[in-house]
Amino acid sequence: MKNRIPLVLLNDVEDQISQHFSANELIDLTYEFAKSYNKSIPIDEPNYGSFNKKELLSTNLNVLSDNEKIEFLSQIKYHSRLCEDDFLRDEIDLLVKDASNGVIKARNSVSTLLETYSIDLKNQWQRTYRFYDHLDYRNALDNMRLTIELLIKRITGSEASLENQKSALGKFFEDKDISKEVRNLFFKMLDMYEKIQNHEAKHNLPQNLNSKEIKFLMNQSTVIIKFLIDCDKGIS
């Protein structure tokens, strides 16, 4: 399988990152991140033998998938130690952009679909991912929820809140000949999405959600948005 990450650039970025942290700090950073994905790093002791700091970082990151490495680099870019190293931050941006072209295309495709309804909807979607990319998960989830709510209001013509759109959405799906089974599946998915949003984001900081769960919610939101647009636009 072809690597998503350009290895020469990754090697250079790892080398530069390692210069900003002690060996213990690199262990702590990689340990905490790998733990969020239920993974263990191979070097977890300060006495790391013949490994230099760059090798330590590279070895610990190698337990991660390409997507997870991209997530790690996207997060560490905003660490206070790197805030004045513009060259390194630019290199991380270049690496993430090159590796994430598929993700960017997916985001842009939804932006294009939402723009057919209004610029405000498109902007709301793009704000969601600006917050997400800056690790501001509370505002990312809030903005994603609002994107869905505004889209449903536009589609149904009802100004009711998201929780009170079930009747209008039911009629919308019936008019679009969506089967009862699929309607039920959609409403169950939307109901669970609302409950998680209300419990973890609407009234609290999402402290109980790890990065995998945040990403899952973002992906579920994308599925909801695209299904609604497919139904509304008559895509078969």
Short mmCIF file of C-alpha atoms in Angstrom, two decimals:
data_model
loop_
_atom_site.label_atom_id
_atom_site.label_comp_id
_atom_site.label_asym_id
_atom_site.label_seq_id
_atom_site.Cartn_x
_atom_site.Cartn_y
_atom_site.Cartn_z
CA MET A 1 0.00 0.00 0.00
CA LYS A 2 1.32 3.45 -0.88
CA ASN A 3 2.23 5.64 2.10
CA ARG A 4 0.07 8.72 2.45
CA ILE A 5 2.92 10.58 4.15
CA PRO A 6 6.02 11.69 2.18
CA LEU A 7 8.73 9.90 4.17
CA VAL A 8 11.60 12.29 3.42
CA LEU A 9 9.56 15.24 4.66
CA LEU A 10 8.31 13.27 7.67
CA ASN A 11 11.91 12.39 8.59
CA ASP A 12 12.91 16.05 8.45
CA VAL A 13 9.88 17.18 10.49
CA GLU A 14 10.57 14.55 13.17
CA ASP A 15 14.18 15.68 13.37
CA GLN A 16 13.17 19.32 13.88
CA ILE A 17 10.42 18.53 16.40
CA SER A 18 12.84 16.49 18.51
CA GLN A 19 15.09 19.53 18.89
CA HIS A 20 12.34 21.41 20.76
CA PHE A 21 11.73 18.78 23.45
CA SER A 22 13.63 16.66 25.93
CA ALA A 23 13.58 12.86 25.61
CA ASN A 24 11.18 12.61 28.56
CA GLU A 25 8.84 15.15 27.00
CA LEU A 26 8.83 13.27 23.70
CA ILE A 27 7.95 10.08 25.56
CA ASP A 28 5.12 11.84 27.40
CA LEU A 29 3.75 13.42 24.20
CA THR A 30 3.76 10.20 22.20
CA TYR A 31 2.54 8.10 25.14
CA GLU A 32 -0.52 10.27 25.76
CA PHE A 33 -1.40 10.46 22.07
CA ALA A 34 -0.95 6.72 21.41
CA LYS A 35 -2.98 5.97 24.54
CA SER A 36 -5.95 7.86 23.07
CA TYR A 37 -5.91 5.29 20.24
CA ASN A 38 -5.43 2.34 22.64
CA LYS A 39 -1.87 1.82 21.45
CA SER A 40 1.42 1.44 23.33
CA ILE A 41 4.69 3.10 22.42
CA PRO A 42 7.84 0.92 22.30
CA ILE A 43 10.04 3.45 24.15
CA ASP A 44 8.32 4.49 27.36
CA GLU A 45 11.27 4.81 29.74
CA PRO A 46 13.65 7.76 30.14
CA ASN A 47 16.60 5.38 29.83
CA TYR A 48 16.26 4.85 26.10
CA GLY A 49 19.71 3.41 25.43
CA SER A 50 21.36 4.14 22.12
CA PHE A 51 18.36 6.00 20.64
CA ASN A 52 18.82 9.70 20.03
CA LYS A 53 15.78 11.96 20.39
CA LYS A 54 14.86 11.87 16.71
CA GLU A 55 15.03 8.06 16.64
CA LEU A 56 12.97 7.93 19.82
CA LEU A 57 10.25 10.09 18.29
CA SER A 58 10.28 8.19 14.99
CA THR A 59 10.16 4.79 16.71
CA ASN A 60 7.21 5.78 18.90
CA LEU A 61 5.29 7.35 16.02
CA ASN A 62 5.75 4.21 13.93
CA VAL A 63 3.10 2.43 16.02
CA LEU A 64 0.55 4.88 14.59
CA SER A 65 -1.28 4.64 11.29
CA ASP A 66 -0.71 7.35 8.68
CA ASN A 67 -3.96 9.04 9.68
CA GLU A 68 -2.94 8.99 13.33
CA LYS A 69 0.50 10.43 12.53
CA ILE A 70 -1.18 13.24 10.61
CA GLU A 71 -3.42 13.91 13.62
CA PHE A 72 -0.41 13.97 15.96
CA LEU A 73 1.47 16.44 13.76
CA SER A 74 -1.64 18.60 13.32
CA GLN A 75 -1.92 18.86 17.11
CA ILE A 76 1.73 19.35 18.02
CA LYS A 77 1.99 22.22 15.55
CA TYR A 78 0.10 24.34 18.08
CA HIS A 79 2.36 23.44 21.01
CA SER A 80 3.84 26.53 22.66
CA ARG A 81 7.36 25.23 21.99
CA LEU A 82 6.80 25.51 18.24
CA CYS A 83 4.95 28.81 18.18
CA GLU A 84 8.01 30.78 17.05
CA ASP A 85 9.42 28.20 14.65
CA ASP A 86 7.59 29.35 11.54
CA PHE A 87 9.73 27.21 9.23
CA LEU A 88 8.85 24.00 11.09
CA ARG A 89 5.17 24.94 11.30
CA ASP A 90 5.17 25.57 7.53
CA GLU A 91 6.80 22.17 6.94
CA ILE A 92 4.16 20.47 9.09
CA ASP A 93 1.45 22.30 7.12
CA LEU A 94 3.01 21.10 3.87
CA LEU A 95 3.24 17.52 5.09
CA VAL A 96 -0.33 17.45 6.44
CA LYS A 97 -1.72 19.09 3.30
CA ASP A 98 0.08 16.62 1.04
CA ALA A 99 -1.08 13.64 3.11
CA SER A 100 -4.62 14.93 3.61
CA ASN A 101 -5.59 15.77 0.03
CA GLY A 102 -8.38 13.20 0.12
CA VAL A 103 -9.77 14.65 3.35
CA ILE A 104 -9.58 18.18 1.98
CA LYS A 105 -11.41 17.14 -1.18
CA ALA A 106 -14.17 15.55 0.92
CA ARG A 107 -14.57 18.71 2.98
CA ASN A 108 -14.64 20.87 -0.13
CA SER A 109 -17.21 18.64 -1.83
CA VAL A 110 -19.62 19.18 1.06
CA SER A 111 -18.85 22.93 1.02
CA THR A 112 -19.83 23.00 -2.65
CA LEU A 113 -23.10 21.18 -1.92
CA LEU A 114 -23.99 23.50 0.95
CA GLU A 115 -23.20 26.56 -1.15
CA THR A 116 -26.13 25.65 -3.41
CA TYR A 117 -28.38 26.51 -0.44
CA SER A 118 -26.59 29.58 0.89
CA ILE A 119 -23.17 31.08 1.52
CA ASP A 120 -24.03 31.13 5.23
CA LEU A 121 -24.38 27.33 5.30
CA LYS A 122 -21.08 26.90 3.49
CA ASN A 123 -19.35 29.29 5.90
CA GLN A 124 -20.86 27.49 8.89
CA TRP A 125 -19.42 24.19 7.65
CA GLN A 126 -15.99 25.72 7.06
CA ARG A 127 -15.96 27.28 10.55
CA THR A 128 -16.58 23.80 11.93
CA TYR A 129 -13.36 22.47 10.47
CA ARG A 130 -11.34 25.55 11.34
CA PHE A 131 -12.24 24.92 14.99
CA TYR A 132 -11.56 21.19 14.57
CA ASP A 133 -8.13 21.75 13.01
CA HIS A 134 -7.24 24.04 15.91
CA LEU A 135 -8.31 21.36 18.41
CA ASP A 136 -11.22 23.48 19.66
CA TYR A 137 -13.58 20.51 19.82
CA ARG A 138 -16.31 22.26 21.79
CA ASN A 139 -16.83 24.90 19.10
CA ALA A 140 -16.29 22.37 16.31
CA LEU A 141 -19.16 20.21 17.57
CA ASP A 142 -21.36 23.24 18.24
CA ASN A 143 -20.84 24.54 14.71
CA MET A 144 -21.39 21.12 13.13
CA ARG A 145 -24.68 20.77 15.00
CA LEU A 146 -25.72 24.25 13.83
CA THR A 147 -24.83 23.36 10.23
CA ILE A 148 -27.18 20.36 10.39
CA GLU A 149 -29.93 22.38 12.06
CA LEU A 150 -29.74 25.20 9.49
CA LEU A 151 -29.74 22.71 6.59
CA ILE A 152 -32.81 20.92 7.96
CA LYS A 153 -34.61 24.25 8.44
CA ARG A 154 -33.85 25.17 4.83
CA ILE A 155 -35.01 21.79 3.53
CA THR A 156 -38.23 21.46 5.60
CA GLY A 157 -39.17 25.13 5.71
CA SER A 158 -39.71 24.79 9.47
CA GLU A 159 -37.98 27.09 11.95
CA ALA A 160 -38.20 24.52 14.76
CA SER A 161 -35.06 23.50 16.65
CA LEU A 162 -33.21 20.35 15.64
CA GLU A 163 -34.90 18.32 18.40
CA ASN A 164 -38.34 19.40 17.17
CA GLN A 165 -37.89 18.71 13.46
CA LYS A 166 -38.94 15.04 13.54
CA SER A 167 -42.45 15.63 12.16
CA ALA A 168 -41.32 17.96 9.38
CA LEU A 169 -38.44 15.63 8.45
CA GLY A 170 -40.76 12.63 8.44
CA LYS A 171 -43.03 14.32 5.93
CA PHE A 172 -40.01 15.41 3.87
CA PHE A 173 -38.73 11.81 3.67
CA GLU A 174 -42.17 10.46 2.79
CA ASP A 175 -42.46 12.99 -0.04
CA LYS A 176 -39.06 11.80 -1.30
CA ASP A 177 -40.16 8.13 -1.20
CA ILE A 178 -37.61 7.17 1.47
CA SER A 179 -38.55 3.79 2.93
CA LYS A 180 -39.79 3.46 6.49
CA GLU A 181 -36.78 1.32 7.43
CA VAL A 182 -34.29 3.92 6.20
CA ARG A 183 -36.28 6.72 7.86
CA ASN A 184 -36.15 4.83 11.16
CA LEU A 185 -32.41 4.26 10.81
CA PHE A 186 -31.83 7.94 10.08
CA PHE A 187 -33.90 9.10 13.07
CA LYS A 188 -32.13 6.65 15.40
CA MET A 189 -28.77 7.94 14.18
CA LEU A 190 -29.90 11.56 14.55
CA ASP A 191 -31.34 10.87 18.01
CA MET A 192 -28.08 9.34 19.29
CA TYR A 193 -26.11 12.16 17.68
CA GLU A 194 -28.28 14.75 19.48
CA LYS A 195 -27.92 12.97 22.84
CA ILE A 196 -24.15 12.82 22.60
CA GLN A 197 -24.01 16.44 21.47
CA ASN A 198 -26.25 17.59 24.33
CA HIS A 199 -24.35 15.60 26.94
CA GLU A 200 -20.80 16.26 25.81
CA ALA A 201 -20.79 19.55 23.90
CA LYS A 202 -23.87 21.69 24.32
CA HIS A 203 -23.57 22.14 28.08
CA ASN A 204 -20.02 20.96 28.79
CA LEU A 205 -16.56 20.87 27.35
CA PRO A 206 -16.16 17.50 25.53
CA GLN A 207 -13.69 16.23 28.13
CA ASN A 208 -15.08 12.70 28.10
CA LEU A 209 -14.58 12.25 24.36
CA ASN A 210 -11.22 11.20 22.95
CA SER A 211 -9.93 12.25 19.53
CA LYS A 212 -11.28 9.10 17.85
CA GLU A 213 -14.78 9.80 19.17
CA ILE A 214 -14.65 13.44 18.10
CA LYS A 215 -13.61 12.37 14.61
CA PHE A 216 -16.40 9.76 14.55
CA LEU A 217 -18.99 12.44 15.40
CA MET A 218 -17.63 14.69 12.67
CA ASN A 219 -17.85 11.84 10.16
CA GLN A 220 -21.40 11.00 11.26
CA SER A 221 -22.34 14.64 10.77
CA THR A 222 -21.00 14.47 7.22
CA VAL A 223 -23.10 11.36 6.52
CA ILE A 224 -26.23 13.11 7.84
CA ILE A 225 -25.61 16.24 5.76
CA LYS A 226 -24.91 14.35 2.53
CA PHE A 227 -27.95 12.10 2.95
CA LEU A 228 -30.23 15.10 3.49
CA ILE A 229 -28.85 16.84 0.41
CA ASP A 230 -29.07 13.68 -1.69
CA CYS A 231 -32.74 13.33 -0.75
CA ASP A 232 -33.51 17.01 -1.34
CA LYS A 233 -31.71 17.20 -4.69
CA GLY A 234 -33.21 13.95 -5.96
CA ILE A 235 -29.87 12.16 -6.37
CA SER A 236 -30.40 8.48 -7.14
#
